[in-house]
Short mmCIF file of C-alpha atoms and ligand atoms in Angstrom, two decimals:
data_model
loop_
_atom_site.label_atom_id
_atom_site.label_comp_id
_atom_site.label_asym_id
_atom_site.label_seq_id
_atom_site.Cartn_x
_atom_site.Cartn_y
_atom_site.Cartn_z
CA MET A 4 126.42 73.75 132.76
CA THR A 5 127.89 72.32 135.98
CA LYS A 6 130.52 69.60 136.10
CA GLU A 7 127.99 67.23 137.73
CA ASN A 8 125.55 67.82 134.87
CA THR A 9 128.21 66.89 132.34
CA PHE A 10 129.08 63.73 134.24
CA LEU A 11 125.40 62.78 134.55
CA GLU A 12 124.68 63.48 130.88
CA ASP A 13 127.79 61.68 129.67
CA ILE A 14 127.02 58.61 131.76
CA ASP A 15 123.45 58.59 130.43
CA LEU A 16 124.71 58.85 126.84
CA GLY A 17 127.43 56.21 127.32
CA LEU A 18 125.30 53.62 129.10
CA SER A 19 122.30 54.11 126.77
CA SER A 20 124.38 53.61 123.66
CA GLU A 21 124.35 50.27 121.82
CA LYS A 22 128.07 49.86 122.43
CA LYS A 23 128.37 51.13 125.99
CA PHE A 24 131.19 53.52 126.89
CA ILE A 25 132.40 55.86 129.65
CA SER A 26 134.88 58.61 128.80
CA SER A 27 138.34 58.06 130.29
CA HIS A 28 138.60 61.63 131.50
CA PHE A 29 136.26 60.63 134.35
CA PHE A 30 139.07 58.44 135.74
CA TYR A 31 140.74 61.45 137.26
CA ASP A 32 138.99 62.29 140.51
CA LYS A 33 141.09 62.43 143.71
CA ILE A 34 141.27 58.62 144.04
CA GLY A 35 141.90 58.24 140.30
CA ASP A 36 144.77 60.76 140.43
CA GLU A 37 146.37 58.78 143.27
CA LEU A 38 145.91 55.48 141.46
CA PHE A 39 147.50 56.91 138.31
CA GLN A 40 150.52 58.02 140.37
CA LYS A 41 150.79 54.41 141.59
CA ILE A 42 150.45 53.09 138.02
CA MET A 43 153.40 55.24 136.94
CA GLU A 44 155.56 53.46 139.52
CA LEU A 45 154.56 49.92 138.50
CA PRO A 46 157.25 47.73 136.91
CA GLU A 47 154.89 46.80 134.05
CA TYR A 48 154.06 50.44 133.19
CA TYR A 49 157.21 50.97 131.08
CA LEU A 50 156.03 54.30 129.59
CA THR A 51 157.12 56.48 132.50
CA ASN A 52 160.60 55.01 132.87
CA CYS A 53 161.27 55.09 129.14
CA GLU A 54 160.37 58.75 128.83
CA LEU A 55 162.23 59.56 132.04
CA GLU A 56 165.33 57.95 130.52
CA ILE A 57 165.00 60.10 127.37
CA PHE A 58 164.75 63.28 129.44
CA ARG A 59 167.56 62.21 131.78
CA ASP A 60 170.04 61.22 129.07
CA GLN A 61 169.16 63.46 126.14
CA SER A 62 168.02 66.78 127.61
CA GLU A 63 170.91 68.64 126.04
CA SER A 64 170.09 67.41 122.51
CA ILE A 65 166.38 68.02 123.11
CA ILE A 66 167.15 71.62 124.05
CA SER A 67 169.32 72.09 120.92
CA SER A 68 166.39 70.88 118.83
CA PHE A 69 164.26 73.73 120.26
CA ASP A 70 166.40 76.10 118.16
CA ILE A 71 166.36 78.82 120.80
CA ILE A 72 169.11 81.43 120.98
CA LYS A 73 170.52 81.58 124.51
CA ASP A 74 169.72 85.19 125.34
CA GLN A 75 166.31 85.09 123.73
CA GLU A 76 163.54 85.03 126.33
CA PHE A 77 161.04 82.22 125.78
CA GLU A 78 158.15 80.41 127.45
CA LEU A 79 158.10 76.68 128.09
CA ILE A 80 154.45 75.65 128.37
CA GLU A 81 153.61 72.17 129.63
CA LEU A 82 150.10 70.87 128.94
CA GLY A 83 148.93 68.47 131.66
CA ALA A 84 151.87 69.02 133.96
CA GLY A 85 151.57 65.84 136.10
CA ASP A 86 154.25 65.56 138.76
CA GLY A 87 157.03 67.25 136.76
CA LYS A 88 159.54 64.46 137.37
CA LYS A 89 160.49 64.13 133.70
CA THR A 90 160.43 67.85 132.93
CA GLN A 91 162.75 68.35 135.89
CA TYR A 92 165.72 67.11 133.80
CA LEU A 93 164.94 69.56 131.05
CA LEU A 94 164.56 72.47 133.48
CA ASP A 95 167.82 71.58 135.22
CA ASN A 96 169.68 71.60 131.91
CA LEU A 97 168.11 74.83 130.71
CA LEU A 98 169.01 76.58 133.97
CA LYS A 99 172.56 75.22 134.09
CA ASN A 100 173.12 76.45 130.54
CA GLY A 101 171.86 79.93 131.31
CA TYR A 102 168.72 79.95 129.14
CA ASN A 103 166.28 82.78 129.75
CA PHE A 104 162.84 81.21 130.09
CA LYS A 105 159.63 81.03 132.06
CA TYR A 106 158.12 77.60 132.83
CA ILE A 107 154.32 77.54 132.62
CA PRO A 108 152.70 74.27 133.76
CA VAL A 109 149.03 74.05 132.74
CA ASP A 110 146.62 71.66 134.42
CA ILE A 111 142.92 71.36 135.13
CA SER A 112 143.72 70.44 138.75
CA GLN A 113 144.85 73.32 141.00
CA ASN A 114 145.97 70.70 143.51
CA SER A 115 148.38 69.10 140.99
CA LEU A 116 149.71 72.56 140.10
CA ASP A 117 150.34 73.43 143.76
CA VAL A 118 152.24 70.18 144.32
CA ILE A 119 154.41 70.54 141.20
CA SER A 120 155.06 74.26 141.82
CA ASP A 121 156.21 73.65 145.43
CA ARG A 122 158.48 70.81 144.38
CA LEU A 123 160.11 72.61 141.46
CA VAL A 124 160.57 75.93 143.21
CA ASN A 125 162.27 74.10 146.09
CA LEU A 126 164.50 72.20 143.70
CA PHE A 127 165.32 75.17 141.47
CA PRO A 128 165.26 78.45 143.44
CA TYR A 129 166.14 80.41 140.28
CA LEU A 130 163.33 78.97 138.18
CA THR A 131 160.68 81.44 136.98
CA LEU A 132 157.42 79.48 137.21
CA GLU A 133 153.89 80.67 136.57
CA ALA A 134 151.26 77.94 136.88
CA LYS A 135 148.02 78.26 134.91
CA GLN A 136 144.90 76.41 135.97
CA GLY A 137 142.32 75.52 133.36
CA GLU A 138 141.32 73.56 130.26
CA TYR A 139 144.14 73.49 127.68
CA PHE A 140 142.44 75.53 125.02
CA THR A 141 140.94 78.24 127.17
CA VAL A 142 144.34 78.74 128.74
CA LEU A 143 146.19 78.54 125.40
CA ASP A 144 144.17 81.43 123.97
CA GLU A 145 145.25 83.49 126.98
CA LEU A 146 148.89 82.35 126.92
CA PHE A 147 149.33 82.99 123.23
CA SER A 148 148.28 86.59 123.61
CA SER A 149 151.90 87.22 124.71
CA GLU A 150 154.44 87.74 121.90
CA LYS A 151 157.26 85.72 123.52
CA PRO A 152 158.55 82.69 121.57
CA LYS A 153 157.13 79.43 122.85
CA VAL A 154 157.92 75.74 123.21
CA ILE A 155 154.98 73.48 124.08
CA LEU A 156 155.41 70.19 125.94
CA PHE A 157 152.75 67.50 125.65
CA ILE A 158 154.37 64.35 127.00
CA GLY A 159 153.44 61.05 128.68
CA SER A 160 151.57 59.76 125.61
CA ASN A 161 148.55 61.71 126.78
CA LEU A 162 147.61 62.16 123.13
CA GLY A 163 147.01 58.39 123.03
CA ASN A 164 143.90 58.77 125.17
CA LEU A 165 142.18 60.57 122.27
CA ASN A 166 140.86 58.78 119.22
CA ASP A 167 142.69 59.62 115.98
CA GLU A 168 140.11 62.11 114.77
CA VAL A 169 140.11 64.09 118.01
CA ALA A 170 143.94 63.86 118.21
CA HIS A 171 144.17 65.27 114.66
CA ASP A 172 141.88 68.19 115.57
CA PHE A 173 143.82 68.79 118.78
CA LEU A 174 147.19 68.97 116.96
CA ASN A 175 145.67 71.17 114.30
CA LYS A 176 144.33 73.59 116.86
CA LEU A 177 147.66 73.66 118.68
CA ALA A 178 149.43 74.37 115.41
CA THR A 179 147.24 77.39 114.71
CA HIS A 180 148.60 78.95 117.91
CA LEU A 181 152.26 78.43 117.02
CA LYS A 182 154.35 80.84 114.99
CA PRO A 183 156.75 79.65 112.24
CA ASN A 184 159.71 77.72 113.68
CA GLU A 185 158.09 77.30 117.12
CA LYS A 186 158.14 73.76 118.54
CA LEU A 187 155.88 71.17 120.09
CA LEU A 188 157.59 68.36 122.01
CA LEU A 189 155.20 65.41 121.79
CA GLY A 190 155.86 62.26 123.86
CA LEU A 191 154.28 59.14 122.34
CA ASP A 192 154.28 55.45 123.22
CA LEU A 193 155.31 53.38 120.19
CA ILE A 194 153.69 50.29 118.65
CA LYS A 195 155.20 47.12 120.03
CA SER A 196 154.26 43.53 120.86
CA ARG A 197 151.29 42.67 123.02
CA GLU A 198 153.58 40.84 125.49
CA ILE A 199 154.93 44.24 126.49
CA VAL A 200 151.86 46.44 126.11
CA LEU A 201 149.16 44.30 127.72
CA PRO A 202 150.82 43.87 131.16
CA ALA A 203 151.20 47.67 131.32
CA TYR A 204 147.39 47.81 131.41
CA ASN A 205 146.90 44.65 133.48
CA ASP A 206 149.50 44.77 136.23
CA ALA A 207 150.03 41.94 138.69
CA GLN A 208 149.13 44.07 141.72
CA GLY A 209 145.77 45.01 140.21
CA VAL A 210 146.26 48.79 140.43
CA THR A 211 145.06 49.35 136.85
CA ARG A 212 142.06 47.15 137.55
CA GLU A 213 141.22 49.37 140.55
CA PHE A 214 141.77 52.49 138.39
CA ASN A 215 139.23 51.20 135.84
CA MET A 216 136.76 49.96 138.50
CA ASN A 217 136.94 53.34 140.22
CA LEU A 218 134.69 54.63 137.43
CA LEU A 219 131.82 52.45 138.68
CA LYS A 220 132.52 53.46 142.28
CA ARG A 221 132.36 57.09 141.20
CA ILE A 222 129.02 56.61 139.44
CA ASN A 223 127.68 54.90 142.57
CA GLU A 224 128.88 57.68 144.84
CA ASP A 225 128.23 60.75 142.69
CA LEU A 226 125.10 59.69 140.82
CA GLY A 227 123.48 57.27 143.28
CA ALA A 228 123.93 54.15 141.14
CA ASN A 229 123.94 50.59 142.47
CA PHE A 230 126.74 48.95 140.48
CA ILE A 231 127.95 45.81 142.28
CA LEU A 232 131.66 45.96 141.53
CA GLU A 233 132.19 42.19 141.91
CA ASN A 234 129.83 41.69 138.97
CA PHE A 235 132.24 43.41 136.58
CA LYS A 236 135.81 42.62 135.51
CA HIS A 237 138.63 44.73 134.14
CA GLN A 238 139.60 43.69 130.59
CA PRO A 239 142.40 45.29 128.58
CA GLU A 240 142.84 44.37 124.90
CA TYR A 241 145.54 45.16 122.34
CA THR A 242 145.64 44.97 118.56
CA GLU A 243 149.06 45.02 116.92
CA GLU A 244 148.01 48.07 114.86
CA GLY A 245 148.55 49.93 118.10
CA PHE A 246 145.19 50.14 119.85
CA ALA A 247 145.25 49.34 123.57
CA LYS A 248 141.69 49.50 124.87
CA SER A 249 140.27 48.97 128.32
CA TYR A 250 136.84 47.62 129.10
CA LEU A 251 134.68 46.79 132.08
CA VAL A 252 132.87 43.54 131.32
CA SER A 253 129.65 42.43 132.94
CA LYS A 254 130.17 38.93 134.40
CA ILE A 255 126.44 38.20 134.45
CA LYS A 256 123.15 39.39 132.98
CA GLN A 257 122.14 42.19 135.32
CA GLU A 258 120.38 45.54 135.78
CA VAL A 259 121.86 48.68 137.30
CA TYR A 260 119.77 51.59 138.55
CA VAL A 261 121.12 55.15 138.43
CA LYS A 262 119.11 57.22 140.90
CA ASP A 263 120.02 60.68 139.59
CA LEU A 264 118.77 59.66 136.15
CA ASP A 265 115.90 57.56 137.51
CA LYS A 266 116.89 55.01 134.87
CA THR A 267 117.74 51.34 134.78
CA PHE A 268 120.43 50.02 132.44
CA GLU A 269 120.56 46.40 131.32
CA PHE A 270 123.75 44.44 130.88
CA ASP A 271 124.02 41.11 129.12
CA GLU A 272 126.48 38.51 130.29
CA ASN A 273 129.91 39.46 128.81
CA GLU A 274 128.65 42.85 127.63
CA LYS A 275 131.45 45.42 127.58
CA ILE A 276 131.69 49.05 128.61
CA HIS A 277 134.55 50.69 126.72
CA THR A 278 136.42 52.96 129.13
CA GLU A 279 139.76 53.93 127.56
CA ILE A 280 141.88 53.99 124.45
CA SER A 281 145.67 54.20 124.84
CA ARG A 282 146.87 54.57 121.25
CA LYS A 283 150.41 53.51 120.31
CA TYR A 284 152.15 55.23 117.38
CA ASN A 285 154.83 55.15 114.71
CA ASP A 286 156.11 57.87 112.33
CA GLU A 287 153.54 57.00 109.69
CA ILE A 288 150.56 57.29 112.05
CA LEU A 289 151.89 60.56 113.46
CA ASN A 290 152.44 61.97 109.96
CA ASP A 291 148.83 61.06 109.12
CA LEU A 292 147.63 62.93 112.20
CA LEU A 293 149.73 65.94 111.19
CA LYS A 294 148.26 66.17 107.68
CA ASN A 295 147.17 69.75 106.88
CA SER A 296 148.34 70.94 110.31
CA SER A 297 151.48 72.85 109.15
CA LEU A 298 153.49 70.87 111.73
CA GLU A 299 156.37 68.62 110.68
CA ILE A 300 158.51 66.09 112.52
CA SER A 301 161.93 67.75 112.83
CA ASP A 302 163.56 65.49 115.45
CA LYS A 303 162.92 62.31 117.37
CA PHE A 304 164.42 61.03 120.62
CA LEU A 305 164.12 57.36 121.59
CA ASP A 306 164.82 55.45 124.81
CA SER A 307 167.39 52.64 124.75
CA LYS A 308 164.71 49.97 124.15
CA ASN A 309 162.96 51.96 121.38
CA TYR A 310 159.68 51.70 123.28
CA PHE A 311 158.89 55.40 123.49
CA ALA A 312 159.58 58.51 121.39
CA ASP A 313 159.72 62.20 122.11
CA TYR A 314 159.07 63.93 118.80
CA ILE A 315 159.96 67.53 118.07
CA LEU A 316 157.35 69.03 115.77
CA THR A 317 158.13 72.31 114.05
CA LYS A 318 155.66 74.75 112.60
C1 AVI B 1 147.49 59.12 131.03
N1 AVI B 1 147.59 58.05 130.02
C2 AVI B 1 148.64 58.34 129.04
C3 AVI B 1 147.68 56.69 130.57
C4 AVI B 1 147.78 55.65 129.43
O1 AVI B 1 148.75 54.90 129.41
O2 AVI B 1 146.90 55.63 128.57
C5 AVI B 1 146.48 56.37 131.47
C6 AVI B 1 146.47 54.94 131.95
N2 AVI B 1 145.47 54.12 131.86
C7 AVI B 1 145.77 52.96 132.38
N3 AVI B 1 147.02 52.99 132.79
C8 AVI B 1 147.49 54.26 132.54
#
């Protein structure tokens, strides 16, 4: 099945459903990647700075929590490597303290891997880096065929883009790969008031709006649809139980034709398309997700505002 087929089929499924939806992983085409980079620099998007602060100020304690003996060779595997700016602090500390490790960033985008590899190799000439391109699980099967001890990084609250059931399965699957005492460092955004969370998904400059709207642009360009972008608005919502959700809302009653499907979709006035979930967590929710996974919370690192947590999970 080609990538285009999946996109076409998923759009058909999502727009035909009674409660319309588009999967958030379609955000990340070239324009989407660039917009997300911009989002991470926005003053309202506190997540990045909070986690950066944890890595900058607490790398030494984080490394101690890995429980790795200095001379023991190990592999540091980062799922969804991004730009590496946070991990940089950890790598710097590991190198300065003479740890013997290989850093393996994993990403679906070869372009992202090239950028991060160039940057980190320039910064740390003595770093052993071996980038792996591919879907997490395909690559994990391959990576875990080596016997070396491993630490997995899954940061940036990327888990929050999965619903709880999928997140539970994901953690469970990850756990099956780990050996006793191996660690997963999991970065999660914490539950907090809507006054803080909502602006992070509705910034004053409108970058997040553009990020969300880019989905419709993509459907127009890739699948020959005729969405009129002005007829939709970006709408983030937040419930204090920790669910931030983004929608595209139809401003009017309208029809949209998707050429590659030869289908017309009807939208009522104020009808929503659900496009993203950005789950916020606490210890209790995480413990629920970890049920039956053989992973346990063994450490937790917070930023100075207690907005974000990097959990150490031990098998
Ligand atoms: C990648 N992910 C953790 C981001 C989030 O906060 O859910 C994606 C994002 N969506 C809108 N702004 C940022």
